[in-house]
Coordinates of C-alpha atoms and ligand atoms in Angstrom, one line a residue:
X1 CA 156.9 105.4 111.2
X2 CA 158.1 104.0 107.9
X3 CA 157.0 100.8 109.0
X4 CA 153.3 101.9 109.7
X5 CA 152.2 100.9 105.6
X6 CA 152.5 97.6 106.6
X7 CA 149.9 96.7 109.4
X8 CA 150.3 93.3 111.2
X9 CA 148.2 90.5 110.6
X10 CA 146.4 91.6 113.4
X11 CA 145.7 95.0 112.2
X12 CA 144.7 93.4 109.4
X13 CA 141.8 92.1 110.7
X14 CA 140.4 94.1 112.3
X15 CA 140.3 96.5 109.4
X16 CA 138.6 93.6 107.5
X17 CA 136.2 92.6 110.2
X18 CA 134.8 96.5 110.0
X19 CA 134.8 96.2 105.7
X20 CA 133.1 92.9 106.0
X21 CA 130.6 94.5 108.8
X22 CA 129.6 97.0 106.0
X23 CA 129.7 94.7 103.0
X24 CA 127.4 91.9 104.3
X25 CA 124.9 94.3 106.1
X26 CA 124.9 96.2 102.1
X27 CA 124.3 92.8 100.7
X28 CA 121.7 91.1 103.5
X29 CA 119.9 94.6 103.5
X30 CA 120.0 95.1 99.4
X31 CA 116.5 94.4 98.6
X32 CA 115.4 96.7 101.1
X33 CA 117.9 99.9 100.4
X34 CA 116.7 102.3 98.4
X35 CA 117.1 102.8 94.6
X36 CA 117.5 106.4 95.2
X37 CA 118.2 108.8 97.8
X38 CA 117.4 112.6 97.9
X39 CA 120.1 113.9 99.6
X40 CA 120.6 117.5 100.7
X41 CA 124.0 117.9 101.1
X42 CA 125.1 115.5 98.6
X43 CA 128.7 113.7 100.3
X44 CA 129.8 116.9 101.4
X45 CA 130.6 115.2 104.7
X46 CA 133.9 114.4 103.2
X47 CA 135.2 117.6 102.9
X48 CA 134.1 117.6 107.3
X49 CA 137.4 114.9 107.0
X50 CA 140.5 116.4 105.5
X51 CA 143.7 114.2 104.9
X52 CA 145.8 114.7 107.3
X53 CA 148.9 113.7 109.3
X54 CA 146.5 111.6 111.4
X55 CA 145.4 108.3 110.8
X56 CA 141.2 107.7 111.8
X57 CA 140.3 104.4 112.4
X58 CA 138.6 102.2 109.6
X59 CA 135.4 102.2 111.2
X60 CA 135.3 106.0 110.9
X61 CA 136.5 105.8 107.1
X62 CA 133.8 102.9 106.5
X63 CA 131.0 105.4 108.2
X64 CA 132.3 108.5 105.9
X65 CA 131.9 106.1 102.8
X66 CA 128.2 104.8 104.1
X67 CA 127.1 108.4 104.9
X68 CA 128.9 110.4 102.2
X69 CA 129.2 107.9 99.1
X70 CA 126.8 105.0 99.2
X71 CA 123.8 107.1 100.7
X72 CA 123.3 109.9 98.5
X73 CA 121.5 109.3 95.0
X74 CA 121.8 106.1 92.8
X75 CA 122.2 102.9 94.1
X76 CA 123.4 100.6 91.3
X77 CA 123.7 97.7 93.4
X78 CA 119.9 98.1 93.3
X79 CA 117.5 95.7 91.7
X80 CA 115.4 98.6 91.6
X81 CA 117.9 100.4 89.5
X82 CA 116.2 100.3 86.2
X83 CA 117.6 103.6 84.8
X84 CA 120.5 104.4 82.0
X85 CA 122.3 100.7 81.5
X86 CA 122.4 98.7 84.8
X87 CA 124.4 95.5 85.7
X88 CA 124.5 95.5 89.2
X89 CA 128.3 94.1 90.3
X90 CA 128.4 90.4 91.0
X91 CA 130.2 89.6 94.6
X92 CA 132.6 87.4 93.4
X93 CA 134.4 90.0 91.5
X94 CA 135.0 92.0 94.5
X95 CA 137.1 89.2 95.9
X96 CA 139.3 89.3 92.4
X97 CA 139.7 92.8 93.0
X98 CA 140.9 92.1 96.4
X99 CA 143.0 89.0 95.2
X100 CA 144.5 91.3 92.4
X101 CA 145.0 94.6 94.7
X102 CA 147.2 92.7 97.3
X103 CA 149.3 90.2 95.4
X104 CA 149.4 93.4 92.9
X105 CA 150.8 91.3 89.8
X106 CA 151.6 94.0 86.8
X107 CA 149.4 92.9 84.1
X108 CA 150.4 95.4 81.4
X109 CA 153.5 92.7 80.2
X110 CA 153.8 89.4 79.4
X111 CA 157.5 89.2 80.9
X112 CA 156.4 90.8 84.4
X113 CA 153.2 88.4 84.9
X114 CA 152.6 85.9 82.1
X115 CA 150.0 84.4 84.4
X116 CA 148.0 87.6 84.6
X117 CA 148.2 88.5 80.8
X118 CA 147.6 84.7 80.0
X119 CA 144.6 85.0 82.0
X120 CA 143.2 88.4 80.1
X121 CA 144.1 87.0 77.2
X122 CA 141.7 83.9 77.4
X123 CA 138.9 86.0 78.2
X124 CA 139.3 88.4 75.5
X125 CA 139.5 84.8 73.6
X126 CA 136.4 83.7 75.4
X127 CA 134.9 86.9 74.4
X128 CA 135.8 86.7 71.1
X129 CA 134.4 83.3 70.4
X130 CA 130.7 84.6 71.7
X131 CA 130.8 87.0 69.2
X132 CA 132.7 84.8 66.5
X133 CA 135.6 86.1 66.3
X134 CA 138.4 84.4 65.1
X135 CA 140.4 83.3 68.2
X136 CA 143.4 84.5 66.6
X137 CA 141.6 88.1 67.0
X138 CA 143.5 91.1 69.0
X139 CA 141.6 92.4 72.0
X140 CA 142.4 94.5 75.2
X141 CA 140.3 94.6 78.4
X142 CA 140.2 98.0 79.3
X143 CA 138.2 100.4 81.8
X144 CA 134.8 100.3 79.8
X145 CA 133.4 101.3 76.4
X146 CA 134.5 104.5 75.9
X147 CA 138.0 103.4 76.1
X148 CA 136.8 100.4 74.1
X149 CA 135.5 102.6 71.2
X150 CA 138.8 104.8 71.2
X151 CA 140.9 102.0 70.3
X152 CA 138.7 100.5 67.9
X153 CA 138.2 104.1 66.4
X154 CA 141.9 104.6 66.6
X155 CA 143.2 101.4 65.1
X156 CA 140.3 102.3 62.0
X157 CA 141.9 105.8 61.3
X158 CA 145.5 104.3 61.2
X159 CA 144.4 101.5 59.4
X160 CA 143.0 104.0 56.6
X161 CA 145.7 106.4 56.5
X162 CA 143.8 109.1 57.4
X163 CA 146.4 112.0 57.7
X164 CA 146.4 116.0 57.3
X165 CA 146.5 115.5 54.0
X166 CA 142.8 113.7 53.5
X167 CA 141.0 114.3 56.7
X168 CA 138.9 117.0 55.3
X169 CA 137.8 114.6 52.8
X170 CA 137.4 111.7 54.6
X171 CA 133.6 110.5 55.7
X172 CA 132.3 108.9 59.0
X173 CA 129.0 107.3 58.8
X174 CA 127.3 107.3 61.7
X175 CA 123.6 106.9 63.4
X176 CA 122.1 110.1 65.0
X177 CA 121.6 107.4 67.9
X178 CA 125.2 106.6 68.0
X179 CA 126.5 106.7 72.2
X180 CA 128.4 109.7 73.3
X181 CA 131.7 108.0 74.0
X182 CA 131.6 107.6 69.5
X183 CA 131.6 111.2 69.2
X184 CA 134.2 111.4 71.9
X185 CA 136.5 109.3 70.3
X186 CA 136.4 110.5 67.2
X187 CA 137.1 114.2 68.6
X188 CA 140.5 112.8 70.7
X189 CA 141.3 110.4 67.4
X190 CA 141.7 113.4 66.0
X191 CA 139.5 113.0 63.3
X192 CA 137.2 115.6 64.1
X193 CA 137.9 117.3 61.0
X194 CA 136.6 114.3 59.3
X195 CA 133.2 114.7 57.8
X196 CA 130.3 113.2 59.8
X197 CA 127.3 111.3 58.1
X198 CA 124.3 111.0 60.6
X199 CA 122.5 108.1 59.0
X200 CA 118.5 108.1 58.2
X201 CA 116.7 105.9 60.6
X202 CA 114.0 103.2 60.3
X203 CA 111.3 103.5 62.4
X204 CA 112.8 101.3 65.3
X205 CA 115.8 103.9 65.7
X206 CA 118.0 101.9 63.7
X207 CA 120.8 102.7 60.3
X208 CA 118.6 102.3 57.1
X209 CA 121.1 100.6 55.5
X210 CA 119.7 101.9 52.2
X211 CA 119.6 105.3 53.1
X212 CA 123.7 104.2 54.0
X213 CA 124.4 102.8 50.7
X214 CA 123.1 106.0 49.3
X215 CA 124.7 107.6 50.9
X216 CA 127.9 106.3 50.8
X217 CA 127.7 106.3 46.8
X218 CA 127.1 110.3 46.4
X219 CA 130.4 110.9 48.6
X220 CA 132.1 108.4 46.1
X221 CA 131.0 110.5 43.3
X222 CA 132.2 113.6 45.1
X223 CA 135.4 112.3 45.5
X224 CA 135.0 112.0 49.4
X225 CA 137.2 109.3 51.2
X226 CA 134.3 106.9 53.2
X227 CA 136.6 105.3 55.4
X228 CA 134.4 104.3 59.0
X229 CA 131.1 103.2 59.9
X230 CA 129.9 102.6 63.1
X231 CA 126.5 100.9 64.0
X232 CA 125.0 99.9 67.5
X233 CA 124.2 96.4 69.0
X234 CA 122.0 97.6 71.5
X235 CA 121.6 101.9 71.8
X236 CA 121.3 103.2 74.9
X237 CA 118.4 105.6 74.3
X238 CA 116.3 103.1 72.7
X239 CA 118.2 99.8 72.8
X240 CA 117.8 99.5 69.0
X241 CA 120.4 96.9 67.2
X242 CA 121.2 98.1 63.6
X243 CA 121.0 95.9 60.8
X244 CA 124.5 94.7 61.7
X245 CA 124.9 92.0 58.4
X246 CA 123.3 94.8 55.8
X247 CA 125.9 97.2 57.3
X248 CA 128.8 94.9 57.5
X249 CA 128.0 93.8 53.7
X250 CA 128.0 97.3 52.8
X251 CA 131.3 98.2 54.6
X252 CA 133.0 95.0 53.1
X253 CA 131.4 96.2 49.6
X254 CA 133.0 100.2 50.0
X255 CA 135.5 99.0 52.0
X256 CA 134.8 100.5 54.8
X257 CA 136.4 100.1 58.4
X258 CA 133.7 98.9 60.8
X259 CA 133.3 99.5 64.6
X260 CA 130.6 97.8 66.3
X261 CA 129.5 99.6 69.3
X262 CA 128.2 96.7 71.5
X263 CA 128.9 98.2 75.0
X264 CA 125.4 97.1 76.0
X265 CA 124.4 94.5 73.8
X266 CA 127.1 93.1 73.3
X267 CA 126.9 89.8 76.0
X268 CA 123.2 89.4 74.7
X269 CA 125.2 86.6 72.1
X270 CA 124.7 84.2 75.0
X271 CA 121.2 83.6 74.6
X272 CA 119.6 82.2 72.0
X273 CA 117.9 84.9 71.0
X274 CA 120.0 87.7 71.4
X275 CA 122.4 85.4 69.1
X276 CA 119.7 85.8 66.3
X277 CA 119.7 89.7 66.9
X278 CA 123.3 89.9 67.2
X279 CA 123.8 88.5 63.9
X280 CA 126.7 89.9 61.6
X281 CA 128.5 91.4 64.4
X282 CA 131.1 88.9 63.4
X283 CA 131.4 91.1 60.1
X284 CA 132.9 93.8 62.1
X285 CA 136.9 94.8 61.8
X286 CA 136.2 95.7 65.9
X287 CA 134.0 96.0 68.5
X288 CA 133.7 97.2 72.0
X289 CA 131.9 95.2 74.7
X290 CA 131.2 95.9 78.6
X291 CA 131.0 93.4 81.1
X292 CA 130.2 95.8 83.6
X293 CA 127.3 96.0 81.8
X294 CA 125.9 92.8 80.0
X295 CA 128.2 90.8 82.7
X296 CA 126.9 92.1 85.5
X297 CA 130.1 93.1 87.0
X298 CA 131.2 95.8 88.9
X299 CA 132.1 99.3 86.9
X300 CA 135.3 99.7 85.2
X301 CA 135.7 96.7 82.9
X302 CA 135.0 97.0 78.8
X303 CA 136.6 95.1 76.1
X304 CA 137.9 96.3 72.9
X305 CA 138.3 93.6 70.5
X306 CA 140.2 93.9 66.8
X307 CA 139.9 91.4 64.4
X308 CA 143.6 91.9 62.3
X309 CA 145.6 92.1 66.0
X310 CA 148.4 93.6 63.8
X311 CA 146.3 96.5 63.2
X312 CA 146.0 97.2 66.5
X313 CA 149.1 96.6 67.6
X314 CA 150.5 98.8 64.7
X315 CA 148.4 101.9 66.5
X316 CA 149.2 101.3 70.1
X317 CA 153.0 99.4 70.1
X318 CA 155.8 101.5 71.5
X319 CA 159.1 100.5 72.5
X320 CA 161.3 102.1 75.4
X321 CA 165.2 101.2 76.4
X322 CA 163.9 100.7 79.3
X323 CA 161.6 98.0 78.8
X324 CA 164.1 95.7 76.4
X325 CA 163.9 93.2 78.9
X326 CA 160.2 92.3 78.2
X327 CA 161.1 91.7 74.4
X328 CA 160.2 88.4 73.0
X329 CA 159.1 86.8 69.8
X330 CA 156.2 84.5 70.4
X331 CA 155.0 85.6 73.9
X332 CA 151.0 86.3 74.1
X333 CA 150.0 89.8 73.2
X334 CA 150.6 92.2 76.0
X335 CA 148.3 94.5 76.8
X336 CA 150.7 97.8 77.0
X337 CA 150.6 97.1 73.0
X338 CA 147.1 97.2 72.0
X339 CA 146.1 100.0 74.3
X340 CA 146.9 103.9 75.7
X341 CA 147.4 102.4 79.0
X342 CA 150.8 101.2 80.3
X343 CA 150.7 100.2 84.3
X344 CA 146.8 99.1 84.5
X345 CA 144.6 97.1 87.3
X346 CA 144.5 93.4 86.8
X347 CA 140.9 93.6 85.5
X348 CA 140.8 90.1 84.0
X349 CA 141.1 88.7 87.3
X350 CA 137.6 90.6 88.5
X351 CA 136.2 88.6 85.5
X352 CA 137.3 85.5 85.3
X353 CA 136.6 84.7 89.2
X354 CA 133.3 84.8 88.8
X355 CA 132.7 83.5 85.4
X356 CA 134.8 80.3 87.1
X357 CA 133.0 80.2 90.2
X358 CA 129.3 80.1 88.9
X359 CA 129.6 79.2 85.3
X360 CA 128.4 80.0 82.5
X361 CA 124.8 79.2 82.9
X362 CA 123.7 81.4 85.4
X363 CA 124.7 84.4 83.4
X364 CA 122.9 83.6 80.5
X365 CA 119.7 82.9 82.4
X366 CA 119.6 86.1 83.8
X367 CA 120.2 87.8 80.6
X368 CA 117.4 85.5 79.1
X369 CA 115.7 86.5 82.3
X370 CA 116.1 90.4 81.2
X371 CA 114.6 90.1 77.6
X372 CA 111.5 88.7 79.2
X373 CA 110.9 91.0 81.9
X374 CA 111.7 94.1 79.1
X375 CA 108.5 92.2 76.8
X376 CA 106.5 92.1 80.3
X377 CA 107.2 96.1 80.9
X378 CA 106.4 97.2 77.4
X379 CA 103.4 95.3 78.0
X380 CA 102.1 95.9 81.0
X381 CA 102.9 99.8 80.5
X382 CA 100.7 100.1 77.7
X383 CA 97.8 99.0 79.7
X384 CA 98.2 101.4 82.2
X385 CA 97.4 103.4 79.1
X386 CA 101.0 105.0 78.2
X387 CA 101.9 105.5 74.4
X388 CA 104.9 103.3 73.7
X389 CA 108.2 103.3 71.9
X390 CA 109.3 100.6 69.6
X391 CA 109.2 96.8 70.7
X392 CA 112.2 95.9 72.3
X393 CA 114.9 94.5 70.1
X394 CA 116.8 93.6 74.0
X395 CA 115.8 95.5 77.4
X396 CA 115.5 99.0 77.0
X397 CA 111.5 100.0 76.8
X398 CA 110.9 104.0 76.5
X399 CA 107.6 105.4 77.2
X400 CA 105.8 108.1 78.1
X401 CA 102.6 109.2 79.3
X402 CA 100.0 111.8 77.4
X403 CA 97.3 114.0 79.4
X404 CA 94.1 114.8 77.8
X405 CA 95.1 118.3 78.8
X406 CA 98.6 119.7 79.7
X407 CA 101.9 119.5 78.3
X408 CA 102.9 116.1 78.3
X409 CA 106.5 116.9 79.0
X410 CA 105.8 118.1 82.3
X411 CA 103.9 115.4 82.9
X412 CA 106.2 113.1 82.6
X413 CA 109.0 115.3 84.2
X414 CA 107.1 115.4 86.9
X415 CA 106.1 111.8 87.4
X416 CA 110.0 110.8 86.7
X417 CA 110.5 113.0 89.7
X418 CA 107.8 111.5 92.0
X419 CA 109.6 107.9 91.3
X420 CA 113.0 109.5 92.2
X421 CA 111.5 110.5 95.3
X422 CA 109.6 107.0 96.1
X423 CA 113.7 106.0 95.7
X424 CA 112.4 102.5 95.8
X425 CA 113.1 102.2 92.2
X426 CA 114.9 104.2 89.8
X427 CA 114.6 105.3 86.0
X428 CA 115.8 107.9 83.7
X429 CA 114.8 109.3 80.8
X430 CA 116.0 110.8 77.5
X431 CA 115.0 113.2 74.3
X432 CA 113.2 110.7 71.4
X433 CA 111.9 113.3 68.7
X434 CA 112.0 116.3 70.9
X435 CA 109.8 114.5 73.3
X436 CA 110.8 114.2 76.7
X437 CA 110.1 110.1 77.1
X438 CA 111.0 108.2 80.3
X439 CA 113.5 104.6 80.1
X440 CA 112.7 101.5 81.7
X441 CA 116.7 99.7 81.0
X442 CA 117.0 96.1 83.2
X443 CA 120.2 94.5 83.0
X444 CA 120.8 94.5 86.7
X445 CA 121.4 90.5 87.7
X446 CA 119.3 91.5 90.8
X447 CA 116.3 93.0 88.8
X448 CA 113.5 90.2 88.9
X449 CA 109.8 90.5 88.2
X450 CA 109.0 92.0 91.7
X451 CA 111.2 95.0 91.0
X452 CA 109.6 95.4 87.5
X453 CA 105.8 95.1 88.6
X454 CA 106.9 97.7 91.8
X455 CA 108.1 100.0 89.2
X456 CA 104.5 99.5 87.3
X457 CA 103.0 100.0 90.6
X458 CA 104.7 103.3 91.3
X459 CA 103.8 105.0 88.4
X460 CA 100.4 104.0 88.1
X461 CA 100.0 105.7 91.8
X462 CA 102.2 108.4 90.9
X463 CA 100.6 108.8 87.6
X464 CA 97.0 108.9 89.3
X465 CA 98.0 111.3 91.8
X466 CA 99.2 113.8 89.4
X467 CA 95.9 113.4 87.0
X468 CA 94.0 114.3 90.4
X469 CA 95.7 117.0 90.8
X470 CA 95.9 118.4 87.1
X471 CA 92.1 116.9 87.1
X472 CA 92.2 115.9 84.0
Ligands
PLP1 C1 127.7 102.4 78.2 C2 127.8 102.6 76.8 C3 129.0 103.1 76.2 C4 130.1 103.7 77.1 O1 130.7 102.7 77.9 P1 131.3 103.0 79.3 O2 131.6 101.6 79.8 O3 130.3 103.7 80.1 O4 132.6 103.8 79.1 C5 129.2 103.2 74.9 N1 128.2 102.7 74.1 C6 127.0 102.2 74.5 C7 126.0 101.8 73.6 C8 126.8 102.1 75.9 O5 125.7 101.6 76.4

């Protein structure tokens, strides 16, 4: 029985035949699956299949995951997914996934798989030198941004002293538009006893860096500690970029540690203009970056990058007697010492497959592809008479639609809902002002104009349909 976890190469394949079934009929069939699927009972399916001392056969475990996990609700494989931040999971890095899972190198140490942590290593280089970075920078590849904007966040606090003995003086500026995951982080940092600056906002959503400056002065005079500042390359609500060089100037001025949140925006460097928007990232002491996002690939790949690696390595370094063997002087960085994590996935490798196998090119022409469909939306939307949010500094577009008569809100919450239940495409939406305001976010590689001038389609009907019905 013992024996059993090793299936014979015959076994073997005809568990893959049944995956690859699945997978190609997914991919052959993905323009015609649905963005979005009501579902009632929502996966509970599963819970119809307990573990159990007996095996089923992979066709029934591929059924379960069709029925239970890929039917119900978002598809993100979707080029119709045009809601919170897309990307859409290129194929190839499936295949790295698979490559990494069975040879199953340890990736965590240099000494254990110098190939694997060579390999991370240059992409967090490659990375790095998008951005400009210096190529001496540290970095880690992690699970996404949130982990991403902990390190970067943690590395800043050690970096400053910040200790029981100042953290109820010390100041974090930040914008009211600043992603979850910051406020997160700064809560398991332990600095939630620090005191938090929610920055004025131009009228794009982004840090008025003279509203910061001001800011940061009256602390000084109060005796406060400024210490962080964080800004956004790309915010998810409104996909805003702060004025990254005005803020980095101002952080080198006060000396002030600064985080770049660029979990979204971030991979926008590799077109031309995106490069322009991007500009003074560089500035930044770290940054966090997602190629599940801005890369296309699939979830549960972020990058963390620091630009004095001894910082970093000074937060997250530990040493064990039982792993003196992987000691050594000049080895690359490994990533056990720039981040929480010990024993990881060998991410890199779901990266730098397919970043070998298409190029470069492709990737940049779909992000360049991105920016002009977000343009086309914010102007196409506004014809079909919807009041607009700012121009879009990258892809995110929010709008919103205002009745003669009626609340608004419900209008909108209503027509969000009609779309979610076309399925054909999906959206979200979010709070701007107190007004409920709907999202258009492309970033999916599949997401071409034909998915863009559906969604226009959609809520023009959907949008007429309610008006006849409100009659107004
Ligand atoms: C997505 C996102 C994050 C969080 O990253 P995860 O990869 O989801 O953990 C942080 N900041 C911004 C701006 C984001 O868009």
């Amino acid at each position: 029985m013992a024996r059993k976890l090793e299936p014979s190469q015959t076994e073997r394949a005809s568990a893959r035949k049944e995956v690859i079934l699945y997978t190609e009929n997914f991919l052959n069939n993905i323009e015609k699956i649905k963005a979005f699927n009501y579902s009632h009972d929502k996966g509970q399916g599963l819970l119809k299949a307990p573990i159990s001392e007996r095996p089923i056969s992979m066709k029934k475990a591929v059924q379960l995951i069709k029925n239970n996990v890929d039917y119900p609700a978002a598809n993100p494989a979707s080029g119709g997914y045009l809601g919170y931040i897309p990307g859409g999971g290129v194929y190839y890095s499936s295949l790295g996934d698979y490559l990494a899972a069975v040879t199953n190198r340890f990736a965590g140490i240099f000494y254990t798989s110098p190939g694997a942590v060579r390999m991370e290593n240059m992409l967090i280089q490659w990375t790095a030198k998008i951005l400009g970075y210096p190529s001496n920078c540290g970095g880690n590849i992690s699970s996404g941004g949130s982990l991403a904007n902990l390190i970067g966040i943690c590395t800043a606090r050690d970096t400053k002293e910040i200790n029981s003995k100042n953290i109820d003086r010390s100041v974090i500026y930040l914008s009211p538009q600043a992603h979850h995951s910051i406020h997160k982080a700064i809560r398991m940092a332990g600095l939630g006893e620090c005191i938090i600056r929610l920055v004025e906002l131009d009228k794009g959503y982004r840090i008025d860096s003279g509203q910061l400056k001001k800011q940061i002065l009256e602390d000084k005079r109060k005796k406060l500690k400024p210490f962080l500042v964080i800004a956004s390359a790309g915010t998810t609500d409104v996909g805003a970029v702060d004025p990254l060089q005005e803020i980095g100037m101002l952080a080198k001025a006060y000396k002030l540690w600064y985080h770049v949140d660029a979990a979204y925006g971030g991979f926008f460097a590799l077109t031309k203009k995106g490069k322009a928007k991007l500009k003074g990232i560089e500035l930044s002491d770290s940054l966090s970056i997602d190629p599940h996002k801005g890369l296309f690939l699939p979830y549960g790949i972020g990058i963390v990058l620091v630009k004095d690696k001894k910082r970093m390595n000074a937060t997250h370094y530990y040493q064990a007697n039982y792993m003196q063997d992987s000691l050594s002087e000049n080895d690359e960085a490994s990533p056990c010492d720039v981040s929480p994590e010990l024993t990881k996935h060998f991410r890199g490798l779901r990266m730098w497959l397919p970043l070998q196998l298409h190029g470069k090119k492709p990737f940049r022409a779909c992000l360049e592809e991105k920016l002009l469909l977000a343009n086309y939306f914010y102007r196409e939307i506004k014809k079909l008479g919807f009041v607009t949010g700012p121009k879009p500094d990258l892809t995110v577009v929010t709008y919103r639609f205002v009745p003669k008569i009626g609340n608004a809100d419900d209008f909108n919450k209503e027509l969000l809902e009609a779309v979610k239940m076309d399925g054909r495409v999906f959206i979200s939406s979010t709070i701007l002002e107190g007004k409920f305001t709907l999202r258009f976010a492309c970033l999916s590689f599949r997401s071409h104009l034909n998915n863009v001038d559906l969604l226009l389609k959609i809520l023009k009907a959907e949008k007429q349909k309610i008006e006849r019905r409100l009659k107004v």
